[in-house]
mmCIF file of C-alpha atoms in Angstrom:
data_model
loop_
_atom_site.group_PDB
_atom_site.id
_atom_site.type_symbol
_atom_site.label_atom_id
_atom_site.label_comp_id
_atom_site.label_asym_id
_atom_site.label_seq_id
_atom_site.Cartn_x
_atom_site.Cartn_y
_atom_site.Cartn_z
ATOM 1 C CA MET A 1 60.694 -42.436 128.827
ATOM 2 C CA GLU A 2 59.901 -41.957 132.516
ATOM 3 C CA ASN A 3 58.880 -44.158 135.431
ATOM 4 C CA GLN A 4 57.414 -42.919 138.721
ATOM 5 C CA PHE A 5 57.988 -44.654 142.064
ATOM 6 C CA LYS A 6 56.303 -43.629 145.306
ATOM 7 C CA GLY A 7 57.938 -44.328 148.644
ATOM 8 C CA LYS A 8 59.462 -43.002 151.872
ATOM 9 C CA TRP A 9 62.704 -40.950 151.964
ATOM 10 C CA TRP A 10 65.223 -39.929 154.624
ATOM 11 C CA LEU A 11 68.838 -38.855 155.189
ATOM 12 C CA PRO A 12 71.476 -41.423 156.308
ATOM 13 C CA ASN A 13 72.057 -39.682 159.653
ATOM 14 C CA ASN A 14 68.337 -39.434 160.397
ATOM 15 C CA SER A 15 67.288 -41.777 163.186
ATOM 16 C CA ASP A 16 63.696 -41.682 161.947
ATOM 17 C CA LYS A 17 63.779 -44.400 159.291
ATOM 18 C CA ASP A 18 60.043 -44.012 158.614
ATOM 19 C CA GLY A 19 60.983 -41.078 156.398
ATOM 20 C CA ILE A 20 58.666 -38.711 154.574
ATOM 21 C CA SER A 21 56.531 -39.566 151.583
ATOM 22 C CA GLY A 22 57.528 -38.571 148.077
ATOM 23 C CA GLU A 23 57.790 -39.621 144.442
ATOM 24 C CA LEU A 24 60.910 -40.524 142.462
ATOM 25 C CA THR A 25 60.792 -39.908 138.694
ATOM 26 C CA VAL A 26 63.430 -41.918 136.824
ATOM 27 C CA SER A 27 64.070 -40.584 133.341
ATOM 28 C CA TYR A 28 66.173 -42.243 130.641
ATOM 29 C CA PHE A 29 66.665 -39.031 128.656
ATOM 30 C CA GLU A 30 66.558 -36.290 131.306
ATOM 31 C CA GLN A 31 67.798 -35.945 134.866
ATOM 32 C CA SER A 32 65.868 -37.954 137.446
ATOM 33 C CA LYS A 33 63.909 -36.063 140.115
ATOM 34 C CA LEU A 34 62.723 -36.578 143.675
ATOM 35 C CA LEU A 35 59.692 -34.661 144.983
ATOM 36 C CA VAL A 36 59.079 -34.998 148.739
ATOM 37 C CA ASN A 37 56.318 -33.733 150.985
ATOM 38 C CA GLY A 38 58.087 -31.344 153.350
ATOM 39 C CA ALA A 39 61.831 -31.282 154.020
ATOM 40 C CA LEU A 40 64.261 -34.195 154.391
ATOM 41 C CA SER A 41 66.211 -32.388 157.114
ATOM 42 C CA GLY A 42 63.148 -32.161 159.340
ATOM 43 C CA THR A 43 63.535 -28.376 159.440
ATOM 44 C CA ARG A 44 60.614 -27.053 157.462
ATOM 45 C CA THR A 45 61.764 -23.439 156.977
ATOM 46 C CA LEU A 46 62.648 -22.368 153.434
ATOM 47 C CA GLU A 47 66.155 -21.085 154.180
ATOM 48 C CA ALA A 48 67.252 -24.477 155.581
ATOM 49 C CA ILE A 49 67.005 -26.419 152.302
ATOM 50 C CA LYS A 50 70.199 -27.687 150.639
ATOM 51 C CA GLY A 51 71.451 -30.528 148.485
ATOM 52 C CA TYR A 52 72.707 -33.881 149.773
ATOM 53 C CA ASP A 53 75.326 -36.436 148.730
ATOM 54 C CA ILE A 54 73.059 -39.342 149.733
ATOM 55 C CA VAL A 55 69.303 -39.770 150.201
ATOM 56 C CA LEU A 56 67.924 -43.171 151.202
ATOM 57 C CA GLY A 57 64.483 -44.505 150.385
ATOM 58 C CA LYS A 58 62.148 -47.467 150.394
ATOM 59 C CA LEU A 59 59.698 -47.780 147.530
ATOM 60 C CA ASN A 60 56.119 -48.859 148.067
ATOM 61 C CA ASN A 61 57.029 -52.158 146.379
ATOM 62 C CA GLY A 62 59.546 -52.835 149.181
ATOM 63 C CA LYS A 63 62.777 -52.128 147.278
ATOM 64 C CA ASP A 64 65.601 -50.148 148.881
ATOM 65 C CA VAL A 65 66.920 -47.127 146.980
ATOM 66 C CA THR A 66 70.027 -44.967 147.286
ATOM 67 C CA LEU A 67 69.990 -41.590 145.543
ATOM 68 C CA VAL A 68 73.428 -40.066 144.912
ATOM 69 C CA LYS A 69 74.253 -36.381 144.385
ATOM 70 C CA CYS A 70 70.846 -34.840 145.091
ATOM 71 C CA ASP A 71 70.904 -31.169 144.064
ATOM 72 C CA PHE A 72 68.238 -28.858 145.446
ATOM 73 C CA SER A 73 65.902 -27.747 142.647
ATOM 74 C CA GLY A 74 63.150 -25.800 144.381
ATOM 75 C CA SER A 75 60.532 -25.775 147.101
ATOM 76 C CA ILE A 76 56.979 -24.651 147.685
ATOM 77 C CA GLY A 77 56.060 -22.917 150.927
ATOM 78 C CA ASN A 78 52.959 -21.526 152.546
ATOM 79 C CA ASN A 79 52.239 -18.081 153.977
ATOM 80 C CA GLU A 80 54.297 -18.886 157.069
ATOM 81 C CA ASP A 81 57.399 -19.793 155.003
ATOM 82 C CA ARG A 82 56.856 -23.418 155.936
ATOM 83 C CA ILE A 83 57.885 -25.993 153.325
ATOM 84 C CA VAL A 84 55.101 -27.946 151.673
ATOM 85 C CA GLU A 85 57.124 -29.693 148.924
ATOM 86 C CA THR A 86 60.800 -29.944 147.985
ATOM 87 C CA GLN A 87 62.297 -31.116 144.690
ATOM 88 C CA PHE A 88 65.799 -32.434 143.976
ATOM 89 C CA TYR A 89 67.610 -33.368 140.775
ATOM 90 C CA ILE A 90 69.290 -36.765 141.119
ATOM 91 C CA LYS A 91 72.544 -37.723 139.420
ATOM 92 C CA TYR A 92 72.511 -41.477 140.189
ATOM 93 C CA VAL A 93 69.687 -43.833 141.173
ATOM 94 C CA LEU A 94 70.752 -47.146 142.755
ATOM 95 C CA ILE A 95 67.914 -49.628 143.316
ATOM 96 C CA GLY A 96 68.282 -52.661 145.581
ATOM 97 C CA GLU A 97 70.703 -51.507 148.300
ATOM 98 C CA HIS A 98 71.285 -48.778 150.875
ATOM 99 C CA PHE A 99 74.657 -46.982 151.038
ATOM 100 C CA ASP A 100 75.028 -44.620 154.014
ATOM 101 C CA ASN A 101 78.223 -42.986 152.765
ATOM 102 C CA ILE A 102 79.249 -41.902 149.277
ATOM 103 C CA ASP A 103 82.746 -43.326 149.940
ATOM 104 C CA ASN A 104 81.180 -46.817 150.200
ATOM 105 C CA LEU A 105 80.013 -46.715 146.582
ATOM 106 C CA MET A 106 82.543 -49.097 145.070
ATOM 107 C CA PHE A 107 81.745 -51.690 142.391
ATOM 108 C CA ASP A 108 83.472 -54.922 141.367
ATOM 109 C CA THR A 109 80.985 -56.107 138.705
ATOM 110 C CA TYR A 110 78.794 -54.460 136.096
ATOM 111 C CA ALA A 111 76.178 -56.096 133.847
ATOM 112 C CA ILE A 112 74.334 -54.509 130.926
ATOM 113 C CA ASP A 113 71.640 -55.874 128.596
ATOM 114 C CA LEU A 114 72.022 -54.651 124.993
ATOM 115 C CA ILE A 115 68.923 -55.286 122.903
ATOM 116 C CA HIS A 116 70.577 -55.329 119.462
ATOM 117 C CA LEU A 117 73.774 -57.124 120.448
ATOM 118 C CA ASN A 118 72.740 -60.532 119.059
ATOM 119 C CA GLN A 119 71.962 -58.935 115.665
ATOM 120 C CA TRP A 120 75.438 -57.449 115.511
ATOM 121 C CA LEU A 121 76.984 -60.787 116.475
ATOM 122 C CA GLY A 122 74.722 -62.747 114.152
ATOM 123 C CA LEU A 123 73.975 -65.228 116.944
ATOM 124 C CA SER A 124 70.698 -66.395 118.424
ATOM 125 C CA VAL A 125 69.852 -68.896 121.159
ATOM 126 C CA ILE A 126 66.334 -69.262 119.739
ATOM 127 C CA GLU A 127 65.712 -71.552 116.769
ATOM 128 C CA SER A 128 62.331 -71.935 115.106
ATOM 129 C CA THR A 129 60.743 -74.028 112.395
ATOM 130 C CA LEU A 130 57.183 -74.236 111.094
ATOM 131 C CA THR A 131 56.221 -76.529 113.969
ATOM 132 C CA ASN A 132 58.776 -76.032 116.751
ATOM 133 C CA ILE A 133 60.615 -73.391 118.740
ATOM 134 C CA CYS A 134 63.643 -74.418 120.754
ATOM 135 C CA THR A 135 66.658 -72.873 122.471
ATOM 136 C CA LYS A 136 70.329 -73.727 122.297
ATOM 137 C CA LYS A 137 73.320 -73.040 124.522
ATOM 138 C CA ILE A 138 76.055 -70.654 123.401
ATOM 139 C CA ASP A 139 79.274 -70.513 125.410
ATOM 140 C CA PRO A 140 80.325 -67.124 126.830
ATOM 141 C CA ILE A 141 82.232 -64.930 124.395
ATOM 142 C CA LYS A 142 85.393 -63.382 125.810
ATOM 143 C CA LEU A 143 85.939 -59.764 124.781
ATOM 144 C CA LEU A 144 88.756 -58.750 127.089
ATOM 145 C CA ASN A 145 90.922 -60.275 129.786
ATOM 146 C CA ASN A 146 93.661 -58.075 131.221
ATOM 147 C CA LYS A 147 94.978 -56.735 134.530
ATOM 148 C CA GLU A 148 92.131 -54.213 134.775
ATOM 149 C CA CYS A 149 89.049 -56.326 134.060
ATOM 150 C CA ASN A 150 87.412 -59.313 132.351
ATOM 151 C CA ILE A 151 84.606 -58.656 129.843
ATOM 152 C CA ASN A 152 82.375 -61.485 128.604
ATOM 153 C CA ILE A 153 79.188 -61.676 126.516
ATOM 154 C CA TYR A 154 76.449 -64.066 127.641
ATOM 155 C CA LEU A 155 73.553 -65.023 125.368
ATOM 156 C CA ASN A 156 70.670 -66.970 126.886
ATOM 157 C CA ALA A 157 66.919 -67.447 126.641
ATOM 158 C CA ASN A 158 64.317 -66.443 129.178
ATOM 159 C CA ILE A 159 61.095 -68.492 128.978
ATOM 160 C CA SER A 160 57.986 -67.286 130.817
ATOM 161 C CA ILE A 161 54.471 -68.723 130.972
ATOM 162 C CA LYS A 162 51.600 -66.416 130.089
ATOM 163 C CA LYS A 163 47.855 -66.907 130.483
ATOM 164 C CA TYR A 164 45.996 -69.630 128.613
ATOM 165 C CA ASP A 165 49.102 -71.859 128.379
ATOM 166 C CA LYS A 166 50.952 -69.374 126.197
ATOM 167 C CA TYR A 167 54.733 -69.106 126.419
ATOM 168 C CA GLU A 168 56.993 -66.141 125.808
ATOM 169 C CA ILE A 169 60.645 -66.643 124.826
ATOM 170 C CA LYS A 170 63.018 -63.711 125.011
ATOM 171 C CA GLN A 171 66.728 -63.610 124.251
ATOM 172 C CA ASN A 172 68.912 -61.859 126.831
ATOM 173 C CA ASN A 173 72.151 -60.289 125.607
ATOM 174 C CA ASN A 174 74.343 -59.504 128.609
ATOM 175 C CA ILE A 175 77.792 -58.003 128.813
ATOM 176 C CA ILE A 176 79.331 -58.636 132.238
ATOM 177 C CA ILE A 177 82.429 -56.779 133.386
ATOM 178 C CA VAL A 178 84.336 -58.063 136.403
ATOM 179 C CA PHE A 179 86.908 -55.585 137.719
ATOM 180 C CA ASN A 180 90.123 -56.718 139.357
ATOM 181 C CA ASN A 181 90.073 -53.529 141.466
ATOM 182 C CA ASN A 182 86.878 -51.897 142.703
ATOM 183 C CA LYS A 183 85.673 -48.872 140.758
ATOM 184 C CA THR A 184 84.049 -45.672 141.939
ATOM 185 C CA ILE A 185 80.681 -44.710 140.526
ATOM 186 C CA LYS A 186 82.335 -42.074 138.308
ATOM 187 C CA GLU A 187 84.847 -44.600 136.897
ATOM 188 C CA LEU A 188 81.977 -47.011 136.279
ATOM 189 C CA LYS A 189 79.951 -44.329 134.511
ATOM 190 C CA ASP A 190 82.910 -43.443 132.247
ATOM 191 C CA MET A 191 83.358 -47.098 131.241
ATOM 192 C CA ILE A 192 79.628 -47.538 130.583
ATOM 193 C CA TYR A 193 79.647 -44.473 128.345
ATOM 194 C CA LYS A 194 82.574 -45.830 126.316
ATOM 195 C CA LEU A 195 80.809 -49.188 125.888
ATOM 196 C CA GLN A 196 77.597 -47.489 124.783
ATOM 197 C CA CYS A 197 79.498 -45.432 122.206
ATOM 198 C CA LEU A 198 81.284 -48.551 120.933
ATOM 199 C CA PHE A 199 78.133 -50.623 120.443
ATOM 200 C CA THR A 200 76.194 -47.684 119.022
ATOM 201 C CA LEU A 201 78.923 -47.367 116.395
ATOM 202 C CA LEU A 202 79.057 -51.115 115.684
ATOM 203 C CA THR A 203 75.311 -51.781 115.561
ATOM 204 C CA ASN A 204 74.118 -48.393 114.263
ATOM 205 C CA GLU A 205 71.533 -48.484 117.073
ATOM 206 C CA LYS A 206 71.398 -46.186 120.098
ATOM 207 C CA HIS A 207 71.973 -48.033 123.408
#
């Protein structure tokens, strides 16, 4: 599964925040990619291209983006060795905030939505009969509380109104981890991987 996002892109130390146009491809099964028109460094000769720890962007929908660990993949030039397009492989895509320095990437909270979690727990906030559909409140479920972090499960219903007075009710299954000490992006990734393995084993569904 892939999603494409068009926007403007620039380096943190670049005073020109207008950036250059390009397209971010976010993949859930392969490495994400950034394709820009020209060169992020402003130097458009082929030998000047390299990878970057941080690339900043603003999507056409107005959202801020930070791309972390951007490895140079390839470029296309013209007859004058001038860069027309440059592609990077992206290790991490952070949507919603700009981070100018990789050392500033520290996290104190992480939230994940697991689709099959309520089936494993055997709990639902949505109750239905032949004539009615209603929701109920379920108190947070504590999974872990120690000197490193607190992990809780939250089950709630999201009700949205569709066209022609139709309603859609969806159950959200969130695991929220609050760390007592901030974590680096690598430490966060390692913990996420362990959680995914745990719930894949417990639910027999890939998360």
